[in-house]
Short mmCIF file of C-alpha atoms in Angstrom, two decimals:
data_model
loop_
_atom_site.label_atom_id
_atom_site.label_comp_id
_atom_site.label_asym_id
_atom_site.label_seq_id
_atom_site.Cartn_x
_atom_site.Cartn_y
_atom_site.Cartn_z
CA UNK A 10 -6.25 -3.81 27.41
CA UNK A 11 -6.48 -1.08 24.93
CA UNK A 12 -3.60 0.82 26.48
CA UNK A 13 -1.58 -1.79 26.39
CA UNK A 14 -1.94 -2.73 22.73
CA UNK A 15 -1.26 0.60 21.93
CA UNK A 16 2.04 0.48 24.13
CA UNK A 17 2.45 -2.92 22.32
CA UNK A 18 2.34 -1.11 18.89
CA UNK A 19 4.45 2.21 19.71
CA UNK A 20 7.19 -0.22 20.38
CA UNK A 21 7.14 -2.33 18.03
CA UNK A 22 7.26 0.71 15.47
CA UNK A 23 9.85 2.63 17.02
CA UNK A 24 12.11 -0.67 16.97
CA UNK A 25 11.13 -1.21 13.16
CA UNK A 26 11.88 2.65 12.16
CA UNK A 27 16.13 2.22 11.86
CA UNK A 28 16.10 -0.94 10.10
CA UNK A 29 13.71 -0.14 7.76
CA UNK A 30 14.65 3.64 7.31
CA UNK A 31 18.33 2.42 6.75
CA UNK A 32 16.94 -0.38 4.34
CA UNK A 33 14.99 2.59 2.16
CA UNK A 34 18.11 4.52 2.30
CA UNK A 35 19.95 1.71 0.40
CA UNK A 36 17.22 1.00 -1.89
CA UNK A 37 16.50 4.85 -3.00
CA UNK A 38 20.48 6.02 -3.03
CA UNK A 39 21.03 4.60 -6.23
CA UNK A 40 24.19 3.97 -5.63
CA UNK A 41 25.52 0.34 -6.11
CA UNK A 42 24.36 -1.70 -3.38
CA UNK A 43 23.93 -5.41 -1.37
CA UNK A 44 20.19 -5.29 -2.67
CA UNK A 45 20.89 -5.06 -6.24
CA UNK A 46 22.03 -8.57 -5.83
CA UNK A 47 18.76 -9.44 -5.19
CA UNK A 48 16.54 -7.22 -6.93
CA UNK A 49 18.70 -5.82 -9.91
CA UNK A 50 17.67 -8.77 -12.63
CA UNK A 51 13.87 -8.17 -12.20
CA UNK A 52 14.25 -5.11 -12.76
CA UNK A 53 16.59 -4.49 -15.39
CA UNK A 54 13.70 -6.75 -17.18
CA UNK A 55 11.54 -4.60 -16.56
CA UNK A 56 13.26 -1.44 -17.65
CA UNK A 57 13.68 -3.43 -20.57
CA UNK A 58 10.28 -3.95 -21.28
CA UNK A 59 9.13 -0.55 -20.54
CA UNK A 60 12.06 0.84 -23.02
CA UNK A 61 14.53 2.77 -20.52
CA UNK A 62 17.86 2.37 -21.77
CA UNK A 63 19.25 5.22 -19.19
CA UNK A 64 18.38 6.21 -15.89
CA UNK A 65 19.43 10.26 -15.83
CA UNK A 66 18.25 12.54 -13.04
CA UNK A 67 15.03 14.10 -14.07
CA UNK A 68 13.86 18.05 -13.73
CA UNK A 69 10.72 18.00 -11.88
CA UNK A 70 8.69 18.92 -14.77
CA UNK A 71 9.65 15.77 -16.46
CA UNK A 72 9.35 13.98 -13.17
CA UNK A 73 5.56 15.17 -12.83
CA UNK A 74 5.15 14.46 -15.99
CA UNK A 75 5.88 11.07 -16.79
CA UNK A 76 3.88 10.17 -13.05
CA UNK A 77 1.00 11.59 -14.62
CA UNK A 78 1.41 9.65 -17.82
CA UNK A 79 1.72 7.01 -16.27
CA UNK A 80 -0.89 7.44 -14.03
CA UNK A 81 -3.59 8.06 -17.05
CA UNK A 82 -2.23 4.38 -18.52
CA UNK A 83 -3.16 2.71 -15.62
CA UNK A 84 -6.50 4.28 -14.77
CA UNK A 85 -7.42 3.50 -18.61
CA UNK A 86 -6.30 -0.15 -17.97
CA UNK A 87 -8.42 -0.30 -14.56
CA UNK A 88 -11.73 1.27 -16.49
CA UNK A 89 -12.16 -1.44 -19.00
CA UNK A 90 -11.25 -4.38 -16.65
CA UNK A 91 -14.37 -2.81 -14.80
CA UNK A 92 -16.43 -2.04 -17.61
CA UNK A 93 -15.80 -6.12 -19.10
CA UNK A 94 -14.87 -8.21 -15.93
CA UNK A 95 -18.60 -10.05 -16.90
CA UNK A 96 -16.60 -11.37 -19.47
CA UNK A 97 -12.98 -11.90 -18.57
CA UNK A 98 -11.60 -15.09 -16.20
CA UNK A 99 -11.45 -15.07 -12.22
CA UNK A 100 -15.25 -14.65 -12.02
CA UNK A 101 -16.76 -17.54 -10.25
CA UNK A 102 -19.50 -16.00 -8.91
CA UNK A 103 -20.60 -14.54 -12.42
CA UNK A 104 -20.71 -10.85 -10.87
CA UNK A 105 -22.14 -8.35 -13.83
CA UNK A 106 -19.81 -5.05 -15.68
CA UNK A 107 -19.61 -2.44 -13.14
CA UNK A 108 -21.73 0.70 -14.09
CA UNK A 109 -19.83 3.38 -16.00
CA UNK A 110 -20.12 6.22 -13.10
CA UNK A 111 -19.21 4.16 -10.81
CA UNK A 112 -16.19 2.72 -12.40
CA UNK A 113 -15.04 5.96 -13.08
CA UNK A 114 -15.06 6.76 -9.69
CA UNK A 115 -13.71 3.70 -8.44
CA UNK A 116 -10.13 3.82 -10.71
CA UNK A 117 -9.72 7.49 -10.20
CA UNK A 118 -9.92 7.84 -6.25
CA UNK A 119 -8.04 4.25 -6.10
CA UNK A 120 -5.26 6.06 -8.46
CA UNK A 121 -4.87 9.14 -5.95
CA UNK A 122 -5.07 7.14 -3.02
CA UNK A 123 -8.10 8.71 -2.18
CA UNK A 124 -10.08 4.82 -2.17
CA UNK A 125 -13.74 5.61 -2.24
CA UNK A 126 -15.44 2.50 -2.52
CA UNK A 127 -18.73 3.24 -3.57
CA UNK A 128 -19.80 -0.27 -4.04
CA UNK A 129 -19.10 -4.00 -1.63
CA UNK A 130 -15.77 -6.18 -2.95
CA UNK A 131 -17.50 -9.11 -2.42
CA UNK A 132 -20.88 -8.71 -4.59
CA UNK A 133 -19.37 -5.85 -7.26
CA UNK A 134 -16.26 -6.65 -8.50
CA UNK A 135 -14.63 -10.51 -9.52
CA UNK A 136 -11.03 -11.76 -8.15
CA UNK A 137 -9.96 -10.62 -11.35
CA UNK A 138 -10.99 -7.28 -10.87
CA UNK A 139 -10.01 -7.44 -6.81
CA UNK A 140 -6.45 -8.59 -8.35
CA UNK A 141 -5.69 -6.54 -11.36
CA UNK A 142 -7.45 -3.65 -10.88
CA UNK A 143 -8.05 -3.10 -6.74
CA UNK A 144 -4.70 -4.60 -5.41
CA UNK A 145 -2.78 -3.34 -8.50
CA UNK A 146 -3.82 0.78 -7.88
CA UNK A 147 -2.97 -0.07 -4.53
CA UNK A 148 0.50 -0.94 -4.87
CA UNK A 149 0.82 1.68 -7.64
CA UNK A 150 -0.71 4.79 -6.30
CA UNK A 151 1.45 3.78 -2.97
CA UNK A 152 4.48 3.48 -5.26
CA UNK A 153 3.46 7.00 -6.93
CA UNK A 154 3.29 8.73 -3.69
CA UNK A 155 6.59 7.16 -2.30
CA UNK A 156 8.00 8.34 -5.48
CA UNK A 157 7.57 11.68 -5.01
CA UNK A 158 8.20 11.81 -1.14
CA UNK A 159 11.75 10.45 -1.97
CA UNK A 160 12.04 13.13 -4.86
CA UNK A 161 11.31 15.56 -2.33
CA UNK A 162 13.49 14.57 -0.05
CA UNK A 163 16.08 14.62 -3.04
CA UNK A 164 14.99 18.21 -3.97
CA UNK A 165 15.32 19.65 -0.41
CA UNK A 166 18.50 17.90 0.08
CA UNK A 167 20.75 18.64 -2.83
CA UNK A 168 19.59 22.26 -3.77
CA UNK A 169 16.82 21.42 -6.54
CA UNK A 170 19.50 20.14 -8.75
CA UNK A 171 18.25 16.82 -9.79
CA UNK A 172 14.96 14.90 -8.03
CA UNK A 173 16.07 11.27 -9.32
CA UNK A 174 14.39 9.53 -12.22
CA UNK A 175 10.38 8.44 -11.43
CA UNK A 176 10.54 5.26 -13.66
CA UNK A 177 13.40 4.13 -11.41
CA UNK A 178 12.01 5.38 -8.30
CA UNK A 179 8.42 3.76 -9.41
CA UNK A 180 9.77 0.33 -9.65
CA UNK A 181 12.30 0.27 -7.04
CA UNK A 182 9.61 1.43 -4.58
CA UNK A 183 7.35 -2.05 -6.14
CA UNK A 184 10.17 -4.76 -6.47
CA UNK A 185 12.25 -3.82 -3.25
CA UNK A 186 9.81 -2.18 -0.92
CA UNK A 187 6.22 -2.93 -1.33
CA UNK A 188 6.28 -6.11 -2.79
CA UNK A 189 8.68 -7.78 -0.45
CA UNK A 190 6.70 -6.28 2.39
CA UNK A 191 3.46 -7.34 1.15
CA UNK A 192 4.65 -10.61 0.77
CA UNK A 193 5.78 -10.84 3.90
CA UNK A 194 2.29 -9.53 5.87
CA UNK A 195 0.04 -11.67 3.31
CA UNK A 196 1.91 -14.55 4.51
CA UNK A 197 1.63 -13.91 8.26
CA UNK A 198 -2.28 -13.19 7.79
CA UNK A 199 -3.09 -16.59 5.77
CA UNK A 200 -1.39 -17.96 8.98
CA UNK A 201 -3.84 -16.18 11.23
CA UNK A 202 -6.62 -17.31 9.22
CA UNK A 203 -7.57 -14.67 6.82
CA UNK A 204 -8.91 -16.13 3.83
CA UNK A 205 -6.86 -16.06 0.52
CA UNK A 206 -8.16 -18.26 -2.01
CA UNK A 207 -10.06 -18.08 -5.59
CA UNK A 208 -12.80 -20.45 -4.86
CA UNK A 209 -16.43 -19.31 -5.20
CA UNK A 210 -18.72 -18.09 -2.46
CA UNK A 211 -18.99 -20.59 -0.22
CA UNK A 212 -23.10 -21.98 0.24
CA UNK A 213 -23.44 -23.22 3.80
CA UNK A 214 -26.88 -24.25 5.67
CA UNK A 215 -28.03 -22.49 8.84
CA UNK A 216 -29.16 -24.33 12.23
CA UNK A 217 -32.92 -22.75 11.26
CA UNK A 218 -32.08 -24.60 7.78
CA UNK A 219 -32.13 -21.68 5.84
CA UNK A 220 -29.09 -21.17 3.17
CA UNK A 221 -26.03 -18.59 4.07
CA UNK A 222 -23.90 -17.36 1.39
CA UNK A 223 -20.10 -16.49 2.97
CA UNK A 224 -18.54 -14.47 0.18
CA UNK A 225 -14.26 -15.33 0.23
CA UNK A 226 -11.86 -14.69 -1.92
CA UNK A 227 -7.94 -13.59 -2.29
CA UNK A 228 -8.28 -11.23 0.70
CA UNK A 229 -4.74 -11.49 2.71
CA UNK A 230 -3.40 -10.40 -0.57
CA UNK A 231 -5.83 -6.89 -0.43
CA UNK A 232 -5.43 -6.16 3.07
CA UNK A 233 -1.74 -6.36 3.04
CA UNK A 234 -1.28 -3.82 0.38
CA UNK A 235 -4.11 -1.72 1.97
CA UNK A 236 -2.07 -1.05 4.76
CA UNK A 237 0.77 -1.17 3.54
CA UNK A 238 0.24 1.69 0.82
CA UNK A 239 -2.17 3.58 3.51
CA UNK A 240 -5.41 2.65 0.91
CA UNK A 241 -8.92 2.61 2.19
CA UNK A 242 -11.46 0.47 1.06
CA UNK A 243 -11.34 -3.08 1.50
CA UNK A 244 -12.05 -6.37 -0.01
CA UNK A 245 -15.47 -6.32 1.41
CA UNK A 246 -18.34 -3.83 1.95
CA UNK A 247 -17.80 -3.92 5.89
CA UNK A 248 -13.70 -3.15 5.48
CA UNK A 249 -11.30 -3.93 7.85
CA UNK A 250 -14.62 -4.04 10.35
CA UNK A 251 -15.06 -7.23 8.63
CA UNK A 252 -13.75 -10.33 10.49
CA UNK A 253 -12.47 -12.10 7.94
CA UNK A 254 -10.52 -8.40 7.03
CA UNK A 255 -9.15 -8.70 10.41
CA UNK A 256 -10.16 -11.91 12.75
CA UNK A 257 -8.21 -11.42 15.94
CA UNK A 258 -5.99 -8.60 17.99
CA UNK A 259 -2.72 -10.19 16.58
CA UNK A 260 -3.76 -9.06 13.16
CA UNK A 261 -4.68 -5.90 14.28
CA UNK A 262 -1.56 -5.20 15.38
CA UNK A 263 0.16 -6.20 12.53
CA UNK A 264 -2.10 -3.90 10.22
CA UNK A 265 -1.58 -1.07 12.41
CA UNK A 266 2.16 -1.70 12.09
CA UNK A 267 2.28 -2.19 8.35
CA UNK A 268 0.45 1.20 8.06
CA UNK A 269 2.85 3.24 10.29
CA UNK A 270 5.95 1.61 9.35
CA UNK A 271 7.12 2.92 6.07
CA UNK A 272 5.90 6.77 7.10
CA UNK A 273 7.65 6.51 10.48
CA UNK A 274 10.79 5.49 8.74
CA UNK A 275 10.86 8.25 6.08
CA UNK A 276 11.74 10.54 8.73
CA UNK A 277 14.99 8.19 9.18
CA UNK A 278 15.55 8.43 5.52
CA UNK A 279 16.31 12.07 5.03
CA UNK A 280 18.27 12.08 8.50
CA UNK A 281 20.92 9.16 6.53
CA UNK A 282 20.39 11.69 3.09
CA UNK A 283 20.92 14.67 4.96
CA UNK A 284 23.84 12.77 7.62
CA UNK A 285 22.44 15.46 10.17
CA UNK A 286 21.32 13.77 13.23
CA UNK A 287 19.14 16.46 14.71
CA UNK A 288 17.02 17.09 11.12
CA UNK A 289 16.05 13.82 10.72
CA UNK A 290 15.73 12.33 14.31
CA UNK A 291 13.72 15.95 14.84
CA UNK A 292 11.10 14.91 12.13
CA UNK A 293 11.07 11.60 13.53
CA UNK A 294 10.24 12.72 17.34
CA UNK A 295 8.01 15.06 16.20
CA UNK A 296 6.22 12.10 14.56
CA UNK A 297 6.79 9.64 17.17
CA UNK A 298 5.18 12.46 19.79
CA UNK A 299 1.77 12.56 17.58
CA UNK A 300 2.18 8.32 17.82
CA UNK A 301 2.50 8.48 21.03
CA UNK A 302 -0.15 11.23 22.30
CA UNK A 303 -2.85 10.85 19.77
CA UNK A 304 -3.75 7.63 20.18
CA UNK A 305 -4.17 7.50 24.12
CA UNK A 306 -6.39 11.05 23.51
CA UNK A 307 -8.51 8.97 21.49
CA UNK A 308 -8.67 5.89 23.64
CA UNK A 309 -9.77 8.41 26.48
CA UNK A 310 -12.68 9.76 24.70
CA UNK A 311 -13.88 7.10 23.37
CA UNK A 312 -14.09 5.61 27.32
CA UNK A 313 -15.98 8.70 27.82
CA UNK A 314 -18.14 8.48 25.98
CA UNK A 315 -19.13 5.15 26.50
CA UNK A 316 -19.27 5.79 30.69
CA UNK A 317 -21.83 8.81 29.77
CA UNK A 318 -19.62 11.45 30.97
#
């Protein structure tokens, strides 16, 4: 059965890599475009708010430098809603301030991607703090590394002479990739019975009488984005291990998916930039041959092992 999901999966992905490789060639040509029908009002609102009044090209010292600006805001943002989420709203089951250290920790390696949880979502940290802090550094440090995978595409592509502008990059890569996509994934795992709700812990009595406490929460909201963005971590303690993370092999292979699909299809990308076949579709079998391989190499010693050989 295992080989077969995998088969299952491998599929699936290489049918998803043109569509979605062609759809994130659209979205990151910044040329006009059928999806700036959809998406160009939310975000000329928010290039409002945030002050840009003109989108030039970028050097790649200015590029660096406003994602690292940018970066600091946010992490500064995530420490105090750690340090005071005792106090603030979306706290039902009255969890305490996280512990300086440990917050530190927490909103830098969820900034780089990096997502050491040192502590378990579902007895350290509020919805407010899951929301706000957790699922927001997931979509941004995703949206941060796209950023710069698309600059460097751009930089390899047209000679170093312009990488794109990160503010535009950084936003297109939230409004048109990740959160459509996330949208989409959180929807089919409610449907498949993960939980995503704000009501407190539920208290439930045992058949020996005794009393159970089943921590819940938004959690199809976390675990799309977690995949989606390639985090770590996880809403609870346990992960993705968890079964309310991921209750059945259907939503296994749809968090599998969400994590390969976007990577896969980057290879796609620069072959449309680049409009050389064998560049692109090279990078792509190159990935699609690690896919492929890796997986049943793994499968096979894991049987092994378990048969004692």
């Amino acid at each position: 059965m295992g080989i077969v999901q995998i088969a299952v999966v491998i599929l699936i992905l290489v049918l998803l890599v043109k569509p979605v490789g062609t759809y994130l060639y659209l979205v990151f040509s910044n040329e006009a475009n059928r999806t700036d029908r959809i998406f160009a009002l939310l975000e000329n609102v928010i290039f409002r708010l945030i002050g840009m009044k003109e989108r030039k090209g970028m050097t790649w010292k200015t590029y660096a430098l406003s994602l690292i600006l940018t970066n600091i805001v946010l992490v500064a943002f995530g420490y105090l809603i750690l340090r005071l989420q005792r106090f603030l709203p979306l706290n039902p089951n009255g969890i305490d301030n996280m512990e300086q250290t440990l917050t530190f920790n927490t909103v830098i390696s969820f900034m780089t991607n990096t997502n050491l949880q040192d502590y378990s979502g579902e007895t350290g940290l509020s919805y407010l703090s899951q929301m706000i802090v957790i699922i927001m550094m997931m979509f941004t440090s995703a949206a941060t590394g796209f950023s710069v995978a698309i600059a460097f595409i751009r930089g390899i592509t047209s000679k170093g002479e312009t990488l794109g502008n990160f503010f535009e990059d950084f936003v297109k890569a939230h409004t048109r990739v990740f959160l459509p996509l996330a949208l989409l994934v959180t929807s089919l795992l409610v449907a498949l019975k993960v939980p995503q709700t704000l009501k407190p812990t539920i208290t439930a009595a045992t058949l020996e009488g005794a009393e159970q406490h089943i921590a819940i929460g938004p959690v199809a909201a976390l675990e799309s984005i977690k995949h989606l963005g390639t985090n770590g971590g996880g809403f609870f303690g346990a992960n993705s291990a968890h079964p309310f993370e991921n209750p059945s092999p259907l939503t296994n292979v749809i968090e599998i998916l969400s994590m390969w699909v976007l990577s896969a299809s980057v290879a796609l990308y620069l072959r449309l930039v680049r409009q050389e076949q064998e560049a692109g579709m090279g990078h792509f079998l190159v990935h699609d041959g690690v896919v492929r391989h890796l997986p049943g190499a793994v499968l096979y010693g894991g049987t092994q092992r378990q048969s004692g050989r």
